[in-house]
Amino acid sequence: MRILFFTFLLFALGLSGCQNITQTSSPPRLLAEDPDWDVHRFRTPKTLAGLEADGEITAPRRRQWRYRLPAPAGERVTVTVVPMPGGWERMSPRRAVSGRYGQLRQRRLDHLMQRPDLSLTVDEERLFDLEGHATASSRWHWLDNNGNRRDQALLLMHMGDHFLLFEGYSRDQNSRWLLLLLKRAQAEFRAAQTKPHRHVNTRSQ
């Protein structure tokens, strides 16, 4: 019964994706060709949408920030920036977002297949413009065999030479609430990038 239900679930997810997200065929791996693309150019807000900074991971072609509410609250948000893959600049922004979203979606399905104790329900998938940027969003929730639920939401934005990915996780709030939180987080994160650098005078008085 579990196998039949799981097969039907994957089939339903496939239909949902075709109706709402136009995916590219065999999208290339994320390999930026520009050696001058700098992950360190992005500012790190100390707080984001009311959540506090909780760590950072930096790699040559990837940077991720983690935010969370103080315990015992279980809400968490991650912000990830990655460069646009080489050659993807020839795509329209909406097609590029669809291609990248398709990769992220497949990873979640692969994760589900490795966890037979979990079932996944996709609440919503959308492709739209957010403040002038091609954007994909999704809301879903997990259930384990004991009925424990965890809601998640995703917001992926095309930002010219890079993607911005916002992901939210909660044990207590639903996915709709999480998506609203991510929209607030993206606005605050992007606003932080436009603030002028403060000049510090190091000359002795």
Coordinates of N, CA and C in Angstrom, one line a residue:
M1 N 0.8 -1.2 0.0 CA 0.0 0.0 0.0 C 0.9 1.3 0.0
R2 N 2.0 1.2 0.8 CA 2.8 2.4 0.8 C 3.4 2.7 -0.6
I3 N 3.9 1.6 -1.2 CA 4.5 1.8 -2.5 C 3.5 2.3 -3.5
L4 N 2.2 1.8 -3.5 CA 1.2 2.3 -4.5 C 0.9 3.8 -4.2
F5 N 0.8 4.1 -2.9 CA 0.5 5.5 -2.6 C 1.7 6.4 -3.0
F6 N 2.9 6.0 -2.8 CA 4.1 6.8 -3.1 C 4.2 7.0 -4.6
T7 N 3.9 5.9 -5.4 CA 3.9 6.1 -6.9 C 2.8 7.1 -7.3
F8 N 1.6 7.0 -6.8 CA 0.6 7.9 -7.1 C 1.0 9.4 -6.7
L9 N 1.7 9.5 -5.6 CA 2.1 10.8 -5.2 C 3.1 11.5 -6.2
L10 N 4.0 10.7 -6.6 CA 5.0 11.2 -7.6 C 4.3 11.6 -8.9
F11 N 3.3 10.8 -9.3 CA 2.6 11.1 -10.5 C 1.8 12.4 -10.4
A12 N 1.2 12.6 -9.2 CA 0.4 13.8 -9.0 C 1.4 15.0 -9.0
L13 N 2.6 14.9 -8.4 CA 3.5 16.0 -8.4 C 4.0 16.3 -9.8
G14 N 4.2 15.3 -10.6 CA 4.6 15.6 -12.0 C 3.5 16.4 -12.7
L15 N 2.3 16.1 -12.6 CA 1.2 16.8 -13.2 C 1.2 18.3 -12.7
S16 N 1.3 18.4 -11.4 CA 1.3 19.8 -10.8 C 2.4 20.6 -11.4
G17 N 3.6 20.0 -11.6 CA 4.8 20.8 -12.1 C 4.5 21.2 -13.5
C18 N 3.9 20.3 -14.4 CA 3.7 20.6 -15.8 C 2.7 21.8 -15.9
Q19 N 1.7 21.8 -15.0 CA 0.7 22.9 -15.1 C 1.2 24.2 -14.7
N20 N 2.1 24.3 -13.8 CA 2.5 25.6 -13.2 C 3.9 26.0 -13.5
I21 N 4.8 25.1 -13.6 CA 6.2 25.5 -13.8 C 6.7 24.9 -15.1
T22 N 7.2 25.7 -16.0 CA 7.8 25.2 -17.3 C 9.2 24.8 -17.1
Q23 N 9.5 23.6 -17.1 CA 10.9 23.1 -16.7 C 11.7 22.9 -18.0
T24 N 13.0 23.2 -18.0 CA 13.9 23.0 -19.1 C 14.3 21.6 -19.1
S25 N 14.7 21.1 -20.3 CA 15.1 19.7 -20.4 C 16.6 19.6 -20.1
S26 N 17.0 18.7 -19.2 CA 18.4 18.5 -18.8 C 19.1 19.8 -18.5
P27 N 18.7 20.5 -17.5 CA 19.4 21.8 -17.3 C 20.8 21.5 -16.8
P28 N 21.7 22.4 -17.3 CA 23.2 22.2 -16.9 C 23.4 22.4 -15.4
R29 N 24.5 21.9 -15.0 CA 24.9 22.1 -13.6 C 25.3 23.5 -13.4
L30 N 25.3 23.9 -12.1 CA 25.6 25.3 -11.8 C 27.1 25.5 -11.8
L31 N 27.6 25.9 -12.9 CA 29.1 26.1 -13.1 C 29.3 27.5 -13.7
A32 N 29.5 28.5 -12.9 CA 29.7 29.9 -13.4 C 31.0 30.0 -14.1
E33 N 31.0 30.7 -15.2 CA 32.3 30.8 -16.0 C 33.0 32.1 -15.7
D34 N 32.4 33.0 -15.0 CA 33.0 34.3 -14.7 C 33.9 34.2 -13.4
P35 N 35.2 34.2 -13.6 CA 36.1 34.1 -12.4 C 36.0 35.2 -11.4
D36 N 35.4 36.4 -11.9 CA 35.4 37.5 -11.0 C 34.1 37.6 -10.2
W37 N 33.2 36.6 -10.4 CA 32.0 36.6 -9.6 C 32.4 36.3 -8.1
D38 N 31.9 37.2 -7.3 CA 32.4 37.2 -5.9 C 31.3 37.0 -4.9
V39 N 31.3 35.9 -4.2 CA 30.2 35.7 -3.2 C 30.3 36.6 -2.0
H40 N 31.5 37.2 -1.8 CA 31.7 38.1 -0.7 C 31.1 39.5 -0.9
R41 N 30.6 39.8 -2.0 CA 30.0 41.1 -2.2 C 28.7 41.3 -1.5
F42 N 28.1 40.3 -1.0 CA 26.8 40.4 -0.4 C 26.9 40.7 1.1
R43 N 26.1 41.6 1.6 CA 26.0 41.9 3.0 C 25.3 40.9 3.8
T44 N 25.6 40.8 5.1 CA 24.9 39.8 6.0 C 24.1 40.6 7.0
P45 N 22.8 40.7 6.8 CA 21.9 41.3 7.8 C 22.0 40.6 9.2
K46 N 22.0 41.3 10.3 CA 22.1 40.6 11.6 C 20.7 40.0 11.9
T47 N 19.7 40.6 11.4 CA 18.3 40.0 11.6 C 17.6 40.1 10.3
L48 N 16.7 39.2 10.1 CA 15.9 39.1 8.8 C 14.5 38.6 9.1
A49 N 13.6 39.5 8.8 CA 12.1 39.2 9.1 C 11.9 38.8 10.5
G50 N 12.6 39.4 11.4 CA 12.4 39.1 12.9 C 13.2 38.0 13.4
L51 N 14.0 37.3 12.5 CA 14.8 36.1 12.9 C 16.2 36.6 13.1
E52 N 17.0 35.9 13.9 CA 18.3 36.3 14.3 C 19.3 35.4 13.5
A53 N 20.5 36.0 13.1 CA 21.5 35.3 12.4 C 22.0 34.1 13.2
D54 N 22.2 33.0 12.5 CA 22.6 31.7 13.2 C 23.6 31.0 12.4
G55 N 24.5 31.7 11.7 CA 25.6 31.0 11.1 C 25.7 31.3 9.6
E56 N 26.8 30.9 9.0 CA 27.0 31.2 7.6 C 27.9 30.1 7.0
I57 N 27.7 29.7 5.8 CA 28.5 28.8 5.0 C 29.0 29.4 3.7
T58 N 30.3 29.5 3.5 CA 30.8 30.2 2.3 C 31.6 29.2 1.5
A59 N 31.4 29.1 0.2 CA 32.2 28.3 -0.7 C 32.5 29.2 -1.9
P60 N 33.4 28.7 -2.8 CA 33.8 29.6 -4.0 C 32.6 30.0 -4.8
R61 N 31.6 29.2 -5.0 CA 30.5 29.5 -5.8 C 29.1 29.4 -5.1
R62 N 29.2 29.6 -3.8 CA 27.9 29.5 -3.0 C 28.1 30.1 -1.7
R63 N 27.1 30.8 -1.2 CA 27.1 31.4 0.1 C 25.7 31.3 0.7
Q64 N 25.7 30.8 2.0 CA 24.4 30.6 2.6 C 24.4 31.2 4.0
W65 N 23.3 31.8 4.4 CA 23.1 32.4 5.7 C 21.9 31.7 6.4
R66 N 22.0 31.5 7.7 CA 21.0 30.8 8.4 C 20.4 31.8 9.5
Y67 N 19.1 31.8 9.6 CA 18.4 32.6 10.6 C 17.4 31.8 11.3
R68 N 17.1 32.1 12.5 CA 16.1 31.4 13.3 C 15.5 32.3 14.4
L69 N 14.3 31.9 14.9 CA 13.8 32.5 16.0 C 14.4 31.9 17.3
P70 N 14.5 32.7 18.4 CA 15.0 32.1 19.6 C 14.2 30.9 20.1
A71 N 14.8 30.0 20.7 CA 14.1 28.8 21.3 C 13.1 29.3 22.3
P72 N 12.0 28.6 22.4 CA 11.7 27.3 21.9 C 11.0 27.3 20.5
A73 N 10.9 28.5 19.9 CA 10.3 28.6 18.5 C 11.1 27.7 17.5
G74 N 10.4 27.1 16.6 CA 11.1 26.2 15.6 C 11.3 26.8 14.2
E75 N 11.0 28.1 14.0 CA 11.0 28.6 12.7 C 12.5 28.9 12.3
R76 N 12.8 28.5 11.0 CA 14.2 28.7 10.5 C 14.0 29.2 9.1
V77 N 15.0 30.0 8.7 CA 15.1 30.5 7.3 C 16.5 30.4 6.8
T78 N 16.7 29.9 5.6 CA 18.1 30.0 5.0 C 18.0 30.8 3.8
V79 N 19.1 31.6 3.5 CA 19.2 32.4 2.3 C 20.5 31.9 1.6
T80 N 20.3 31.5 0.3 CA 21.4 31.0 -0.4 C 21.6 31.8 -1.7
V81 N 22.8 32.2 -2.1 CA 23.1 32.9 -3.3 C 24.1 32.0 -4.1
V82 N 23.8 31.8 -5.4 CA 24.6 31.0 -6.3 C 24.7 31.8 -7.6
P83 N 25.8 31.7 -8.4 CA 25.9 32.4 -9.6 C 25.0 31.8 -10.7
M84 N 24.7 32.5 -11.7 CA 24.0 32.0 -12.9 C 24.9 31.1 -13.6
P85 N 24.5 29.9 -14.0 CA 25.3 29.0 -14.8 C 25.8 29.5 -16.1
G86 N 27.0 29.2 -16.5 CA 27.5 29.6 -17.8 C 26.5 29.2 -18.9
G87 N 26.1 30.1 -19.8 CA 25.2 29.9 -20.9 C 23.8 30.2 -20.6
W88 N 23.4 30.2 -19.3 CA 22.0 30.5 -18.9 C 21.6 31.9 -19.2
E89 N 22.6 32.8 -19.4 CA 22.3 34.2 -19.7 C 21.5 34.4 -21.0
R90 N 21.5 33.3 -21.9 CA 20.8 33.3 -23.1 C 19.3 33.0 -22.9
M91 N 19.0 32.5 -21.7 CA 17.6 32.1 -21.4 C 16.8 33.4 -20.9
S92 N 15.5 33.3 -21.1 CA 14.7 34.4 -20.4 C 14.8 34.1 -18.9
P93 N 14.6 35.2 -18.1 CA 14.6 35.0 -16.7 C 13.6 34.0 -16.2
R94 N 12.4 33.9 -16.8 CA 11.4 33.0 -16.3 C 11.8 31.5 -16.6
R95 N 12.4 31.4 -17.8 CA 12.9 30.0 -18.1 C 14.0 29.6 -17.2
A96 N 14.9 30.5 -16.9 CA 16.1 30.2 -16.1 C 15.6 29.8 -14.7
V97 N 14.6 30.5 -14.1 CA 14.0 30.2 -12.8 C 13.4 28.9 -12.9
S98 N 12.6 28.6 -14.0 CA 12.0 27.3 -14.1 C 13.0 26.2 -14.1
G99 N 14.1 26.3 -14.8 CA 15.1 25.3 -14.9 C 15.8 25.1 -13.5
R100 N 16.1 26.1 -12.8 CA 16.7 26.0 -11.5 C 15.7 25.4 -10.5
Y101 N 14.5 25.8 -10.5 CA 13.5 25.3 -9.6 C 13.3 23.8 -9.9
G102 N 13.3 23.4 -11.2 CA 13.2 22.0 -11.5 C 14.3 21.1 -10.8
Q103 N 15.5 21.7 -10.8 CA 16.6 21.0 -10.1 C 16.3 20.8 -8.6
L104 N 15.9 21.9 -8.0 CA 15.6 21.9 -6.5 C 14.5 20.9 -6.2
R105 N 13.5 20.9 -7.1 CA 12.3 20.1 -6.9 C 12.7 18.6 -6.9
Q106 N 13.6 18.3 -7.9 CA 14.0 16.9 -8.1 C 14.8 16.4 -6.9
R107 N 15.6 17.3 -6.3 CA 16.3 16.9 -5.1 C 15.4 16.5 -3.9
R108 N 14.3 17.3 -3.8 CA 13.4 16.9 -2.7 C 12.7 15.6 -3.0
L109 N 12.4 15.3 -4.2 CA 11.8 14.0 -4.5 C 12.8 12.9 -4.3
D110 N 14.0 13.1 -4.6 CA 15.1 12.1 -4.3 C 15.2 11.9 -2.8
H111 N 15.1 13.0 -2.0 CA 15.2 12.8 -0.6 C 14.0 12.0 -0.1
L112 N 12.8 12.3 -0.6 CA 11.6 11.5 -0.2 C 11.8 10.1 -0.5
M113 N 12.3 9.7 -1.6 CA 12.5 8.3 -1.9 C 13.4 7.6 -1.0
Q114 N 14.3 8.3 -0.3 CA 15.2 7.7 0.6 C 14.6 7.7 2.0
R115 N 13.4 8.3 2.2 CA 12.8 8.3 3.5 C 11.4 7.7 3.4
P116 N 11.3 6.4 3.4 CA 9.9 5.8 3.2 C 9.0 6.1 4.4
D117 N 9.5 6.6 5.5 CA 8.6 7.0 6.6 C 8.0 8.3 6.4
L118 N 8.3 9.0 5.3 CA 7.7 10.4 5.1 C 6.8 10.4 3.9
S119 N 5.8 11.2 4.0 CA 5.0 11.5 2.8 C 4.9 13.0 2.6
L120 N 4.9 13.4 1.3 CA 5.0 14.8 1.0 C 3.7 15.3 0.3
T121 N 3.2 16.4 0.7 CA 2.0 17.0 0.0 C 2.5 18.4 -0.5
V122 N 2.4 18.6 -1.8 CA 2.6 20.0 -2.3 C 1.4 20.8 -2.2
D123 N 1.4 21.9 -1.5 CA 0.3 22.8 -1.3 C 0.1 23.7 -2.5
E124 N 1.3 24.2 -3.1 CA 1.2 25.2 -4.1 C 2.5 25.3 -4.8
E125 N 2.5 25.5 -6.1 CA 3.7 25.9 -6.9 C 3.3 27.0 -7.9
R126 N 4.2 28.0 -7.9 CA 3.8 29.2 -8.8 C 5.1 29.7 -9.4
L127 N 4.9 30.3 -10.6 CA 5.9 31.0 -11.3 C 5.3 32.4 -11.6
F128 N 6.0 33.5 -11.1 CA 5.4 34.8 -11.2 C 6.5 35.9 -11.1
D129 N 6.2 37.1 -11.3 CA 7.1 38.2 -11.1 C 6.9 38.8 -9.7
L130 N 8.0 39.0 -9.0 CA 8.0 39.6 -7.7 C 8.9 40.8 -7.7
E131 N 8.3 42.0 -7.6 CA 9.1 43.2 -7.7 C 10.0 43.3 -8.9
G132 N 9.5 42.9 -10.0 CA 10.2 43.0 -11.3 C 11.2 41.8 -11.5
H133 N 11.2 40.8 -10.7 CA 12.1 39.7 -10.9 C 11.4 38.4 -11.1
A134 N 11.8 37.6 -12.1 CA 11.2 36.3 -12.3 C 11.4 35.4 -11.0
T135 N 10.3 34.8 -10.5 CA 10.3 34.1 -9.2 C 9.5 32.8 -9.3
A136 N 10.0 31.8 -8.6 CA 9.3 30.6 -8.4 C 9.1 30.4 -6.9
S137 N 7.9 29.9 -6.6 CA 7.6 29.6 -5.1 C 6.9 28.3 -5.0
S138 N 7.1 27.7 -3.9 CA 6.3 26.5 -3.6 C 6.1 26.4 -2.1
R139 N 5.0 25.7 -1.7 CA 4.7 25.4 -0.3 C 4.4 23.9 -0.2
W140 N 4.9 23.3 0.8 CA 4.6 21.8 1.0 C 4.7 21.5 2.4
H141 N 4.3 20.3 2.8 CA 4.4 19.8 4.1 C 4.7 18.3 4.1
W142 N 5.5 17.9 5.2 CA 5.8 16.5 5.4 C 5.0 15.9 6.5
L143 N 4.7 14.6 6.4 CA 4.1 13.8 7.5 C 4.9 12.6 7.7
D144 N 5.2 12.2 8.9 CA 5.9 10.9 9.2 C 4.8 9.9 9.6
N145 N 5.3 8.7 9.9 CA 4.3 7.6 10.3 C 3.6 7.9 11.6
N146 N 4.1 8.8 12.4 CA 3.4 9.1 13.7 C 2.5 10.3 13.5
G147 N 2.4 10.9 12.3 CA 1.5 12.0 12.1 C 2.2 13.3 12.4
N148 N 3.4 13.3 12.7 CA 4.1 14.6 13.0 C 4.3 15.4 11.7
R149 N 4.1 16.6 11.7 CA 4.0 17.5 10.5 C 5.1 18.5 10.6
R150 N 5.7 18.8 9.4 CA 6.7 19.9 9.3 C 6.4 20.6 8.0
D151 N 6.2 21.9 8.0 CA 5.9 22.7 6.8 C 7.1 23.4 6.3
Q152 N 7.2 23.5 5.0 CA 8.3 24.2 4.4 C 7.8 25.1 3.2
A153 N 8.6 26.1 2.9 CA 8.3 26.9 1.8 C 9.6 27.4 1.1
L154 N 9.5 27.7 -0.2 CA 10.6 28.0 -1.0 C 10.3 29.2 -1.8
L155 N 11.3 30.1 -2.0 CA 11.2 31.3 -2.9 C 12.5 31.5 -3.6
L156 N 12.4 31.3 -4.9 CA 13.6 31.4 -5.8 C 13.5 32.6 -6.7
M157 N 14.5 33.5 -6.7 CA 14.4 34.7 -7.5 C 15.6 34.8 -8.5
H158 N 15.3 35.3 -9.7 CA 16.4 35.5 -10.7 C 16.8 37.0 -10.5
M159 N 18.2 37.1 -10.3 CA 18.7 38.5 -10.0 C 19.8 38.9 -10.9
G160 N 19.6 38.6 -12.2 CA 20.6 39.0 -13.2 C 21.7 38.0 -13.3
D161 N 22.8 38.1 -12.5 CA 23.9 37.2 -12.7 C 23.9 36.1 -11.6
H162 N 22.8 36.1 -10.8 CA 22.8 35.1 -9.7 C 21.3 34.8 -9.3
F163 N 21.2 33.6 -8.6 CA 19.9 33.3 -8.0 C 19.9 33.6 -6.5
L164 N 18.8 34.0 -6.0 CA 18.6 34.1 -4.6 C 17.5 33.1 -4.2
L165 N 17.9 32.2 -3.2 CA 17.0 31.2 -2.8 C 16.7 31.4 -1.3
F166 N 15.4 31.5 -0.9 CA 15.0 31.6 0.4 C 14.2 30.3 0.8
E167 N 14.5 29.7 1.9 CA 13.8 28.5 2.3 C 13.4 28.6 3.8
G168 N 12.1 28.3 4.1 CA 11.6 28.4 5.4 C 11.1 27.0 5.9
Y169 N 11.3 26.8 7.2 CA 11.0 25.5 7.9 C 10.3 25.8 9.2
S170 N 9.2 25.0 9.5 CA 8.5 25.3 10.8 C 7.8 24.0 11.2
R171 N 7.8 23.8 12.5 CA 7.0 22.7 13.1 C 5.6 23.2 13.6
D172 N 5.5 24.5 13.7 CA 4.3 25.1 14.3 C 3.4 25.9 13.4
Q173 N 4.0 26.5 12.3 CA 3.3 27.4 11.4 C 3.1 26.7 10.1
N174 N 2.0 27.1 9.4 CA 1.8 26.4 8.1 C 2.6 27.0 7.0
S175 N 2.5 26.4 5.8 CA 3.4 26.8 4.7 C 3.0 28.1 4.1
R176 N 1.7 28.5 4.2 CA 1.3 29.8 3.7 C 2.0 30.9 4.6
W177 N 2.0 30.7 5.9 CA 2.6 31.7 6.8 C 4.1 31.8 6.5
L178 N 4.7 30.6 6.2 CA 6.1 30.6 5.9 C 6.5 31.4 4.6
L179 N 5.6 31.2 3.6 CA 5.9 31.9 2.3 C 5.8 33.4 2.5
L180 N 4.8 33.9 3.3 CA 4.7 35.3 3.6 C 6.0 35.8 4.3
L181 N 6.5 34.9 5.2 CA 7.8 35.3 5.9 C 8.9 35.4 5.0
L182 N 9.0 34.5 4.0 CA 10.1 34.5 3.0 C 10.0 35.8 2.1
K183 N 8.8 36.2 1.8 CA 8.6 37.4 1.0 C 9.1 38.6 1.7
R184 N 8.9 38.6 3.0 CA 9.4 39.7 3.9 C 10.9 39.6 4.0
A185 N 11.4 38.4 4.1 CA 12.9 38.2 4.2 C 13.6 38.7 3.0
Q186 N 13.0 38.4 1.8 CA 13.7 38.8 0.6 C 13.8 40.3 0.4
A187 N 12.7 40.9 0.8 CA 12.7 42.4 0.7 C 13.7 43.0 1.6
E188 N 13.9 42.5 2.9 CA 14.8 43.0 3.8 C 16.3 42.7 3.4
F189 N 16.5 41.5 2.8 CA 17.8 41.1 2.4 C 18.3 41.9 1.2
R190 N 17.4 42.1 0.3 CA 17.8 42.9 -0.9 C 18.0 44.4 -0.5
A191 N 17.2 44.9 0.4 CA 17.4 46.3 0.9 C 18.7 46.4 1.5
A192 N 19.2 45.4 2.2 CA 20.5 45.5 2.9 C 21.6 45.6 1.9
Q193 N 21.4 45.0 0.7 CA 22.5 45.1 -0.3 C 22.7 46.4 -0.9
T194 N 21.6 47.3 -0.8 CA 21.7 48.6 -1.4 C 22.2 49.7 -0.5
K195 N 22.4 49.3 0.8 CA 22.8 50.3 1.8 C 24.3 50.7 1.5
P196 N 24.6 52.0 1.5 CA 26.0 52.4 1.3 C 26.9 52.0 2.3
H197 N 28.2 51.7 2.0 CA 29.2 51.3 2.9 C 29.5 52.5 3.8
R198 N 29.7 52.2 5.1 CA 30.1 53.2 6.0 C 31.6 53.5 5.9
H199 N 32.0 54.7 5.9 CA 33.4 55.1 5.8 C 33.9 55.3 7.2
V200 N 35.0 54.5 7.5 CA 35.6 54.6 8.8 C 36.9 55.3 8.7
N201 N 37.0 56.4 9.5 CA 38.2 57.2 9.4 C 39.2 56.7 10.4
T202 N 40.3 56.1 9.9 CA 41.3 55.4 10.7 C 42.5 56.3 11.0
R203 N 42.5 57.6 10.6 CA 43.6 58.5 10.8 C 43.5 58.9 12.3
S204 N 44.7 59.0 12.9 CA 44.8 59.5 14.3 C 44.4 60.9 14.4
Q205 N 43.8 61.3 15.5 CA 43.3 62.7 15.7 C 44.5 63.5 16.2

